[in-house]
Coordinates of C-alpha atoms and ligand atoms in Angstrom, one line a residue:
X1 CA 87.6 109.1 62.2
X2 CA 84.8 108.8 64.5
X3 CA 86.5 110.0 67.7
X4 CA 83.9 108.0 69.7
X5 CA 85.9 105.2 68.5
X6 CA 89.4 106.4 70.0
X7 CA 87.8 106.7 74.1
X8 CA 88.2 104.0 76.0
X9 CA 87.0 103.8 79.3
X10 CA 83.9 105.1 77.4
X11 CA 82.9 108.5 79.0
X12 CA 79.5 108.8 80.5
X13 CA 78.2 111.1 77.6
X14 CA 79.5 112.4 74.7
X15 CA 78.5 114.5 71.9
X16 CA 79.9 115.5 69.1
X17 CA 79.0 117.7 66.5
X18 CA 80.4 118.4 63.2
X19 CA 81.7 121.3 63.4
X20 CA 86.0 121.4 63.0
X21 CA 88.3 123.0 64.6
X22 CA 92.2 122.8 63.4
X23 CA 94.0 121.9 65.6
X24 CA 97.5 124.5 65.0
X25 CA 100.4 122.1 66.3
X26 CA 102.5 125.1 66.8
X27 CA 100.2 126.7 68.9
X28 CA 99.5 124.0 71.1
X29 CA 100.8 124.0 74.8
X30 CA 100.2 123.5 78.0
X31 CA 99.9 126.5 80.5
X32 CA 98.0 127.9 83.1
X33 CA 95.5 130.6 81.9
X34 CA 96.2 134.3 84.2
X35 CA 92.8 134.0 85.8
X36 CA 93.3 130.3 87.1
X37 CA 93.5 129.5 90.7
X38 CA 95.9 126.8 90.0
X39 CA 99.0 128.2 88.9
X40 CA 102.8 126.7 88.0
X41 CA 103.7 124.7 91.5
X42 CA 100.7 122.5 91.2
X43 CA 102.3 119.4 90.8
X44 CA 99.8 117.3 89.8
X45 CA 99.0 119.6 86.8
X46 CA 102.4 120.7 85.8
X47 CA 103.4 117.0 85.8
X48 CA 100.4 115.8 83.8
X49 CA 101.0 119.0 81.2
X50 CA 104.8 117.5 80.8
X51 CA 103.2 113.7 80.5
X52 CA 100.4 114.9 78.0
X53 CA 102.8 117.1 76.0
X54 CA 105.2 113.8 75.4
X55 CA 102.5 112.1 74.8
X56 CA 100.9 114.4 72.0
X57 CA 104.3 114.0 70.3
X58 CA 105.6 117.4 71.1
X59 CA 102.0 119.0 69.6
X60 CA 101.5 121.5 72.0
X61 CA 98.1 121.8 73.4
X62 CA 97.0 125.0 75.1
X63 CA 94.7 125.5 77.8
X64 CA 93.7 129.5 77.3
X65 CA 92.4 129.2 81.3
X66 CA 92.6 127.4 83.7
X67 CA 89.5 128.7 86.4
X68 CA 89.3 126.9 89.6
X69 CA 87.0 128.6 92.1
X70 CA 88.7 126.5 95.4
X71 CA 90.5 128.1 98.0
X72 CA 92.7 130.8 96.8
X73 CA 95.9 129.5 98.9
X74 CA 96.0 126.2 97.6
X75 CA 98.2 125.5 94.6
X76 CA 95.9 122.5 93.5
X77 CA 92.1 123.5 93.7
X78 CA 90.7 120.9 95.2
X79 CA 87.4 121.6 93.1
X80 CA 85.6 123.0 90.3
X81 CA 88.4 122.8 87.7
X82 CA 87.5 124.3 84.2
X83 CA 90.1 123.8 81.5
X84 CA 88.9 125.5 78.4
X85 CA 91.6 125.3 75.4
X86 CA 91.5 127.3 72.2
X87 CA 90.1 124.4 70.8
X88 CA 86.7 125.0 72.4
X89 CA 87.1 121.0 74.2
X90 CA 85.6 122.5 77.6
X91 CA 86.8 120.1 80.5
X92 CA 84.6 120.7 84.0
X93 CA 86.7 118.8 86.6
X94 CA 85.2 118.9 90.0
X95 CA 88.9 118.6 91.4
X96 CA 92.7 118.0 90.4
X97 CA 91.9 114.1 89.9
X98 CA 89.2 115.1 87.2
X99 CA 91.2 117.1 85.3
X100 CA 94.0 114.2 85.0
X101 CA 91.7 111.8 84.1
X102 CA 89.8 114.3 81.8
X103 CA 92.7 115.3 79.5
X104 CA 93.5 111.6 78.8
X105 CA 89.6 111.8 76.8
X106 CA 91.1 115.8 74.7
X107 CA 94.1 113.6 73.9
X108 CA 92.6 111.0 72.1
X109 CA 90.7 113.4 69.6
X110 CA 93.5 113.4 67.7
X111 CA 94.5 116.5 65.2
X112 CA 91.2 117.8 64.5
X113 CA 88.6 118.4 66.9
X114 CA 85.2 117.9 66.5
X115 CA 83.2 120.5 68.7
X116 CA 82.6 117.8 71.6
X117 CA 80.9 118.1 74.6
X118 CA 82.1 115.6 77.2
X119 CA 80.6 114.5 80.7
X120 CA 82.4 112.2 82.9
X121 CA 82.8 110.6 86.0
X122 CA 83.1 107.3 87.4
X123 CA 80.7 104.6 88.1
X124 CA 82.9 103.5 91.0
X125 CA 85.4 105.1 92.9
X126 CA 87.3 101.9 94.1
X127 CA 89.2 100.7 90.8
X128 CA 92.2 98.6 91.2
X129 CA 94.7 96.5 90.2
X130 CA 96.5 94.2 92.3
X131 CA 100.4 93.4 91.7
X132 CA 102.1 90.1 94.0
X133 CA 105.5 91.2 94.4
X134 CA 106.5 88.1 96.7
X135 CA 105.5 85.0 94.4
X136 CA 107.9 86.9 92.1
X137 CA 109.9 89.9 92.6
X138 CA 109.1 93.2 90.1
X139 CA 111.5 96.1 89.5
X140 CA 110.3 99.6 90.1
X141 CA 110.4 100.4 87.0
X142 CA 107.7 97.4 86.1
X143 CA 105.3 98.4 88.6
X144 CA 106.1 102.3 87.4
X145 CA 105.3 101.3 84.1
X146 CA 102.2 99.5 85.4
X147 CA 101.2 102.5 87.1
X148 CA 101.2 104.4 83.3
X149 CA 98.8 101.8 81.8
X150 CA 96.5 102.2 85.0
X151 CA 96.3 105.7 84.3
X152 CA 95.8 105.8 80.6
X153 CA 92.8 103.0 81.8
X154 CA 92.0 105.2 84.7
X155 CA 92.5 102.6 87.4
X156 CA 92.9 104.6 90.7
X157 CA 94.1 101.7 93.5
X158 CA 97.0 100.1 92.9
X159 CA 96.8 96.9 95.6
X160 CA 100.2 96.3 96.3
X161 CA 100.3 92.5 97.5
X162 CA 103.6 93.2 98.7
X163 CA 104.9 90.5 100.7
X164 CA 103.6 86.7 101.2
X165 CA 105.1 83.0 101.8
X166 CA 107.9 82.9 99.3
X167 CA 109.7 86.2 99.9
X168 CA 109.7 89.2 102.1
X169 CA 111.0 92.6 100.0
X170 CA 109.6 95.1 101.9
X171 CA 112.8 97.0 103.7
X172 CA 111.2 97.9 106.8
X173 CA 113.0 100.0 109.3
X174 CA 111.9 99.1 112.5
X175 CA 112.5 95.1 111.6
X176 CA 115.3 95.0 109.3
X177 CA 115.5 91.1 109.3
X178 CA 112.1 90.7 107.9
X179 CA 113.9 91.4 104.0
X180 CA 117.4 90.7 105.0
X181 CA 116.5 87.2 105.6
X182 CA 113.1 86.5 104.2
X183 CA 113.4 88.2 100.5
X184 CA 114.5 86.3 97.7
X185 CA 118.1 89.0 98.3
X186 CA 118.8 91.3 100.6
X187 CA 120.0 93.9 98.5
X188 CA 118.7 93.6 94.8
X189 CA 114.9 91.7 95.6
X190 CA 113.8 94.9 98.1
X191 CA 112.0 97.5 98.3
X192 CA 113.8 100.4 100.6
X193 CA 111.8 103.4 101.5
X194 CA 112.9 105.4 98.9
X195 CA 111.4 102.7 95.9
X196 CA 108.5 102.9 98.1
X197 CA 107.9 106.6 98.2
X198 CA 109.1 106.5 94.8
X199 CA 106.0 104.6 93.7
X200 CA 103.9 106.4 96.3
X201 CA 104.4 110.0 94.4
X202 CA 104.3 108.5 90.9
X203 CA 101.0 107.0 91.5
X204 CA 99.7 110.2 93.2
X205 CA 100.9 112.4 90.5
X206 CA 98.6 109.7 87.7
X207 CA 95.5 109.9 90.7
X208 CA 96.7 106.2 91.7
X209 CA 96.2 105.7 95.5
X210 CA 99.1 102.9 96.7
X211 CA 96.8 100.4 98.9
X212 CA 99.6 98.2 100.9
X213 CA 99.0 94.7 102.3
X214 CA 100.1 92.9 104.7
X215 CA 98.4 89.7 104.5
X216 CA 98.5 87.5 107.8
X217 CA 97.9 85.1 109.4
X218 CA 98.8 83.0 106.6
X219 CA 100.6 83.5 103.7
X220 CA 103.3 84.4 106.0
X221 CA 106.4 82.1 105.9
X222 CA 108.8 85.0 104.7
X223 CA 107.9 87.0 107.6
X224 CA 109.3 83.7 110.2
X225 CA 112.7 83.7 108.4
X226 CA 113.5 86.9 110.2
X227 CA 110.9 86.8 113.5
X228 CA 111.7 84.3 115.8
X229 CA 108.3 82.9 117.7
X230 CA 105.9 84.5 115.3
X231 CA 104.6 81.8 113.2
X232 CA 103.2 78.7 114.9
X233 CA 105.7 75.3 115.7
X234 CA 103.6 72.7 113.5
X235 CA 103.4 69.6 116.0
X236 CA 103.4 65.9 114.0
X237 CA 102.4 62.9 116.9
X238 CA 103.0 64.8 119.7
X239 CA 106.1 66.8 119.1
X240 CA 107.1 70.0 116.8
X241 CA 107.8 68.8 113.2
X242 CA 110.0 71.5 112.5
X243 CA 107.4 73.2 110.3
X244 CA 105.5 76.0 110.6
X245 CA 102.0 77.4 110.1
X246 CA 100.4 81.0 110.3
X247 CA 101.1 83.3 112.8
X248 CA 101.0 82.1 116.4
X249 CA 97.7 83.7 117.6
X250 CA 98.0 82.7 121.2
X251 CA 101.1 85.0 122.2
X252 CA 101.2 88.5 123.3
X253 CA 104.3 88.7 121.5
X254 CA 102.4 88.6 118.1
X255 CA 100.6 91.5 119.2
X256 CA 103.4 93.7 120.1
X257 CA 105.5 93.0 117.0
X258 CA 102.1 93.2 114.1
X259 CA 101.3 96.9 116.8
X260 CA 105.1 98.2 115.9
X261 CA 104.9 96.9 112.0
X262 CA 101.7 98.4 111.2
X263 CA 102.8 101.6 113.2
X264 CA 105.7 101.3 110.6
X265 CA 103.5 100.6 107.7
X266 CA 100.5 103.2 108.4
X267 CA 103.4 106.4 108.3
X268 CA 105.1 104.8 105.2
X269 CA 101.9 104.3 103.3
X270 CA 99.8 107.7 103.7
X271 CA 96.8 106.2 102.4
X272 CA 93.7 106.2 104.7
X273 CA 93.3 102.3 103.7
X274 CA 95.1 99.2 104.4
X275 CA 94.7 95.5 103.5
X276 CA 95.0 92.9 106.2
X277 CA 95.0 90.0 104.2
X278 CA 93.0 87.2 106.3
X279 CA 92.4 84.7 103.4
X280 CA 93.2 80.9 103.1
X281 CA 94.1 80.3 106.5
X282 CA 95.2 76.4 106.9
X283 CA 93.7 75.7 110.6
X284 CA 95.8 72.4 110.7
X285 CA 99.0 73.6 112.1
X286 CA 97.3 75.4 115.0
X287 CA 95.1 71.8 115.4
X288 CA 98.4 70.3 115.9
X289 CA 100.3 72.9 118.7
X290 CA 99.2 71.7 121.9
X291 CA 100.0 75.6 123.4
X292 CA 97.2 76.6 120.7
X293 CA 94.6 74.1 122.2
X294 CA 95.4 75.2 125.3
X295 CA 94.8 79.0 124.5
X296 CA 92.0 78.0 122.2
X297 CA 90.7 76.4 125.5
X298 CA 91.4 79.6 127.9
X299 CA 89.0 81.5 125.5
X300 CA 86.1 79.3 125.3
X301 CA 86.8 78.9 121.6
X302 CA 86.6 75.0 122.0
X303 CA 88.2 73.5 118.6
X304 CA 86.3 76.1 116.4
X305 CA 89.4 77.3 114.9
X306 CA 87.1 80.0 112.8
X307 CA 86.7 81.3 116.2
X308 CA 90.8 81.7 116.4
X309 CA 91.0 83.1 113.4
X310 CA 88.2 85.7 113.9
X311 CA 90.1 86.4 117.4
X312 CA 93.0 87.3 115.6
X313 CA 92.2 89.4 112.6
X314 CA 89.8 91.5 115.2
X315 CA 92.8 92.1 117.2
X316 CA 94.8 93.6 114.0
X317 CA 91.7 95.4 113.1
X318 CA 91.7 96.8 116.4
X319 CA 95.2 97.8 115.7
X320 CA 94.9 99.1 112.4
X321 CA 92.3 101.4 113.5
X322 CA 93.8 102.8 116.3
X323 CA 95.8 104.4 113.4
X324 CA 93.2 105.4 111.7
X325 CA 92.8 103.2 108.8
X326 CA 90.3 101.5 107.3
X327 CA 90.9 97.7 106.7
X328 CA 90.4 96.0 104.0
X329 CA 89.7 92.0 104.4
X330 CA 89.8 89.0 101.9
X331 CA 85.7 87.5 102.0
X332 CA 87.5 84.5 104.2
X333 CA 87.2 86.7 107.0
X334 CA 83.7 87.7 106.7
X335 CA 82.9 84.0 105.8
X336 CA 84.3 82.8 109.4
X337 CA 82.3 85.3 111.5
X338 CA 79.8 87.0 110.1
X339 CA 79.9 89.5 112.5
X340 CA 79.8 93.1 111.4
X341 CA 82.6 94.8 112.4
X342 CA 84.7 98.1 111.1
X343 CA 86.5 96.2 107.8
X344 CA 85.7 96.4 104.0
X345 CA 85.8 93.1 102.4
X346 CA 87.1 92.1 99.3
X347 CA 84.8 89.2 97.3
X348 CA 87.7 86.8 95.5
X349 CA 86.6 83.4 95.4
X350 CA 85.3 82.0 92.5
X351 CA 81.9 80.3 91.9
X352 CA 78.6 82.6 92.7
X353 CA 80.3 85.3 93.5
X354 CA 77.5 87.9 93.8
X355 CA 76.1 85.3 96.4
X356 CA 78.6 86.6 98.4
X357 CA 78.5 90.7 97.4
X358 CA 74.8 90.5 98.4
X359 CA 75.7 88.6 102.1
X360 CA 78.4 91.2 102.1
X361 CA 76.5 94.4 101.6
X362 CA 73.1 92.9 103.8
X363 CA 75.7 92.8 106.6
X364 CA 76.1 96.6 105.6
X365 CA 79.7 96.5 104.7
X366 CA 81.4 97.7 101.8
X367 CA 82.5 95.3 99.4
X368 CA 84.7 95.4 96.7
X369 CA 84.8 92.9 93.4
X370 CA 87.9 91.1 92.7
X371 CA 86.4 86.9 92.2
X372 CA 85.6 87.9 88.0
X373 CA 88.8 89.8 87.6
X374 CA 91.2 87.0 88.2
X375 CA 93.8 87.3 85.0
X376 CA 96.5 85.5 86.4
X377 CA 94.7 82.5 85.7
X378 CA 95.1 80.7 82.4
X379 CA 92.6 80.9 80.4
X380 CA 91.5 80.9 76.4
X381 CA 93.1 83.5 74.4
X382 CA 90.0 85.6 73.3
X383 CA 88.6 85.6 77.0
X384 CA 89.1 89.5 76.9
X385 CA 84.7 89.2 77.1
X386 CA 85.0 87.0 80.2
X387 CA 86.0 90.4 82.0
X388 CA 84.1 92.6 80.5
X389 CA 80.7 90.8 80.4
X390 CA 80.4 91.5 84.2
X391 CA 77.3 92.9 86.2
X392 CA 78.7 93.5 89.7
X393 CA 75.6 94.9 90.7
X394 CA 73.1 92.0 89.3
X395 CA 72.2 90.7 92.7
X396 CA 69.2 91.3 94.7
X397 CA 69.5 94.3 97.3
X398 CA 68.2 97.4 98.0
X399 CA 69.9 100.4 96.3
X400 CA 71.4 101.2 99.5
X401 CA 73.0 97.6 99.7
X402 CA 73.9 98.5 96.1
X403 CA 75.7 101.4 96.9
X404 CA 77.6 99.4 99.4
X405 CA 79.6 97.7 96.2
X406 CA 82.4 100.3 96.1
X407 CA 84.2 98.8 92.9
X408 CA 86.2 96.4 91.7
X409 CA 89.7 94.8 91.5
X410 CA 91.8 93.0 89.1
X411 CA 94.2 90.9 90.1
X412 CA 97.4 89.5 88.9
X413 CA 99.3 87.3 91.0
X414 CA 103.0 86.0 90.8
X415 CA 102.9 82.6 90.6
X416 CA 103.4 82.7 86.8
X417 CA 104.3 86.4 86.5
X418 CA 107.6 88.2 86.8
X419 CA 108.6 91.4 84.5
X420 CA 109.2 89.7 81.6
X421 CA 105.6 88.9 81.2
X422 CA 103.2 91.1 83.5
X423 CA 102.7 93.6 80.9
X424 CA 101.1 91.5 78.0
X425 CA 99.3 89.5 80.7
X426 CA 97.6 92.1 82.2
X427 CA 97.0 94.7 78.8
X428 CA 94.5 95.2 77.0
X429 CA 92.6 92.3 78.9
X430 CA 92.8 94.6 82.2
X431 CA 91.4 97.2 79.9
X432 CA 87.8 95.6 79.6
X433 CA 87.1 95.7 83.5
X434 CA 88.4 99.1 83.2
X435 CA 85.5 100.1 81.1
X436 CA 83.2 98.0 83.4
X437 CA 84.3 99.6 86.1
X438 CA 84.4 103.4 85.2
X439 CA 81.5 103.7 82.2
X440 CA 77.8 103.6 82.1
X441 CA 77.1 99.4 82.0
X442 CA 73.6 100.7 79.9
X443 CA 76.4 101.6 76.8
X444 CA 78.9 99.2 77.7
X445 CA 77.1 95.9 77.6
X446 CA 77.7 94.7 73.7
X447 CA 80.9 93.1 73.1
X448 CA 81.0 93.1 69.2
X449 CA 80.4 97.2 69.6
X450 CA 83.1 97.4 72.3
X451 CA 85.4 95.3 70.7
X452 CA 86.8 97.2 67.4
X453 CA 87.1 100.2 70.3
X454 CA 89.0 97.6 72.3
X455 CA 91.3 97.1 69.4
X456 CA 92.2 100.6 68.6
X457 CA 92.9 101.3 72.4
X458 CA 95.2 98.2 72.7
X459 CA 97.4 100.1 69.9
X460 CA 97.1 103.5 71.8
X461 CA 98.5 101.7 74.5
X462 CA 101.3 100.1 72.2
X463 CA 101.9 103.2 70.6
X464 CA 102.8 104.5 74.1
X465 CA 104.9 101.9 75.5
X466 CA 102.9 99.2 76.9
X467 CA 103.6 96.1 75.2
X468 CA 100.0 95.3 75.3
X469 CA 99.2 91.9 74.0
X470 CA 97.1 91.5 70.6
X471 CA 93.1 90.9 71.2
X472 CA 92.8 89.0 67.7
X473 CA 94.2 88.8 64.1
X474 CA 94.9 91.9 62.7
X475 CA 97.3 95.0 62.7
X476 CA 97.5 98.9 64.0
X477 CA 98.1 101.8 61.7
X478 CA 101.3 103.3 63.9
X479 CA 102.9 99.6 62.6
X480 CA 103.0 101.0 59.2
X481 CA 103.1 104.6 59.7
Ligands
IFG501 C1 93.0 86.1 98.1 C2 93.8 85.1 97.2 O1 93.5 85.1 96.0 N1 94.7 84.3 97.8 C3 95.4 83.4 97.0 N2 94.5 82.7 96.0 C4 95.0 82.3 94.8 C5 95.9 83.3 94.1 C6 96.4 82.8 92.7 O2 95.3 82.8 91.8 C7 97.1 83.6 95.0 O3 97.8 82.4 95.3 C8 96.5 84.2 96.3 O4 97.6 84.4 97.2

């Protein structure tokens, strides 16, 4: 069986020659050769070895050395990783990551080896999936399993929409009301520290970062169940209608309390990113307040509410990096001021959406893809080519402009999605920017070639647990085997 048929993201170059090596079953394990740098205690290797044993059915696969030339003191080299295996499939890994993502490609040779020479690395290092765990709540063990099929696609950000209008789980410690009284339940619809440091280490150990957002000022109704005076009184002729709008940007107190939850957030999630949210901002309660006129007054804003909006997500900007983080934005925030200022932004709305990557990246900031990607959407059955018939770079710019476009993002929001249908939603379909986003778009451009390849990882990923939904008529060979 061709084994070119069997990798999925397609590597960047592959060759195979016919030459055969057996490949002895009982021979087979993981280990860590005598002259390797890493040794037993690196836990992103030893806990890969256990995944990829399980996953070879028991077959044990052995690597005869393991020779990284980092630092001698640290248990997981941080580069130039070669795993060589008795099997003569060489695996250069420029660091620990690498050689995760590199022994996925040995595994899915299968019981003979071709003599292969393989050469991979990513065409972009931002590749993400988002999950919405506020439209509907997911168990750990959904987003763990999520966090499986990421890997096996190679997907390395896992955007964690955590909270938004209809529910607040996250458990946070310094403001205990925000899930006690905005989540759907205050004790089974959560997320304590402990589920989120749970999914924090499993990612790490697949190479998945854990982005968190905290989207404001809209999308934030949950977060006023439990916060007195944060969101805006919505005003109707004159007096408050006893609704309310985003977050009130014209009190100090605002400030203060978003200062002490991002403190929070920025030790809980170690990742040197963080997404502020910012999009889909409705300006009309804040028209209404007279106390927001007022303010909006006071800062020579005039009734440009863009202005207001731009005032605030600065201000938690500034926040954020005073921490040290790097912000992430929704393109709504960019689209009200185009001002350049320290935030990545992330390109979601649909129509000509590399319009906006090439304002993005002439403004010199980093940009990442997400408008294509949208699979929470309904659409036609067979639209797994919609995803993958995507050229995020096919807009005019320089190269360094190009550069600029850091990846891409798929996301899958909750409206219509809980755990009893994320899975099949999101798989194989999620697969196909997958490929876009980590293989050579010169060898990845033809659908009819990609698509039998497409087929045969869908049932890799069945055959492993991820009820991955069918691309078209037909069968795989584990159904029968
Ligand atoms: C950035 C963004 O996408 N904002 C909203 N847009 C529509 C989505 C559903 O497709 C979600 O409701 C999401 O909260």
């Amino acid at each position: 069986r061709s084994p070119q048929l069997d990798i999925w993201p397609l590597p960047q170059d592959f060759t195979s020659s016919m030459e055969q090596y057996p490949l002895n079953p009982h021979t087979f394990h993981f280990g860590y050769g005598k002259q390797s740098v890493a040794q037993r205690g690196c836990s992103v290797l030893d806990s890969a070895f256990k995944r990829y044993f399980s996953l070879l059915g028991g077959v044990k696969f052995m690597i005869s050395h393991l020779v990284g030339v980092g630092e001698k003191n640290l248990q997981c080299p941080l580069k130039q990783i070669n795993v060589s295996t008795k099997v003569k499939a060489v695996l250069n890994a420029e660091t620990v990551w690498g050689a995760v993502r590199g022994e996925h490609v040995r595994l899915l040779l299968g019981y003979f080896v071709n003599k292969t020479e393989i050469v991979d690395f990513p065409r972009f290092q931002f590749r993400g999936i988002l999950l919405d765990t506020s439209r509907h709540f997911l168990p750990v063990q959904t987003i763990l399993k999520t966090l499986d099929a990421m890997a096996y696609n190679k997907f390395n950000v896992f955007h964690w929409h955590i909270v938004d209008d209809p529910s607040f789980p996250y458990q946070s410690c310094t403001f205990p009301n925000l899930s006690s009284k905005g989540a759907f339940h205050p004790m089974t619809h959560i997320y304590t520290q402990s589920d989120v440091r749970r999914v924090i280490s499993y990612a790490r150990l697949r190479g998945i970062r854990v982005l968190p957002e905290f989207d404001s000022p809209g999308h934030t109704s949950s977060w006023g169940k439990g916060t007195s005076n944060l969101l805006t009184p919505c005003y109707r002729s004159g007096i408050p209608s006893g609704t309310f709008g985003p977050v009130n940007p014209a009190l100090p107190s605002t400030y203060q309390f978003m200062a002490r939850l991002f403190q929070e957030v920025s030790s809980v999630f170690p990742d040197s990113f963080i997404h502020l949210g910012g999009d889909e901002v409705d300006f009309s309660c804040w028209r209404s307040n007279p106390d927001i006129r007022t303010f909006m007054q006071k800062m020579g804003f005039g009734v440009d509410f863009a202005k207001l909006q731009a005032f605030y997500m600065e201000s938690i900007v500034n926040i954020t990096s005073a921490l040290k983080k790097t912000s992430i934005v929704w393109q709504d925030v960019f689209d009200y001021h185009k001002r350049v200022s320290k935030y990545m932004v992330e390109v979601w709305r649909a129509g000509c959406y590399l319009c906006e990557v090439r304002k993005v990246a002439k403004a010199g900031l980093r940009v990442i893809l997400a408008s294509p990607w949208y699979l929470d959407q309904p659409g036609p059955t067979h639209d797994w080519a919609r995803y993958y018939t995507v050229w995020p770079l096919a807009f005019k710019g320089t190269d360094k402009q190009k550069k600029l476009v850091i990846g891409g993002e798929v996301c899958m929001w909750g409206e219509y999605v809980d755990a009893t249908n994320l899975t099949p939603r999101l798989w194989p379909r999620a697969s196909a920017a997958a490929e876009r986003l980590w293989s050579d778009e010169r060898r990845t451009s033809n659908v009819d070639q990609a698509f039998p390849r497409l087929q045969d990882f869908r049932c890799k990923l069945v055959r492993r647990g991820i009820q991955a939904e069918p691309l078209y008529i037909g069968h795989c060979k584990h159904e029968f085997q």
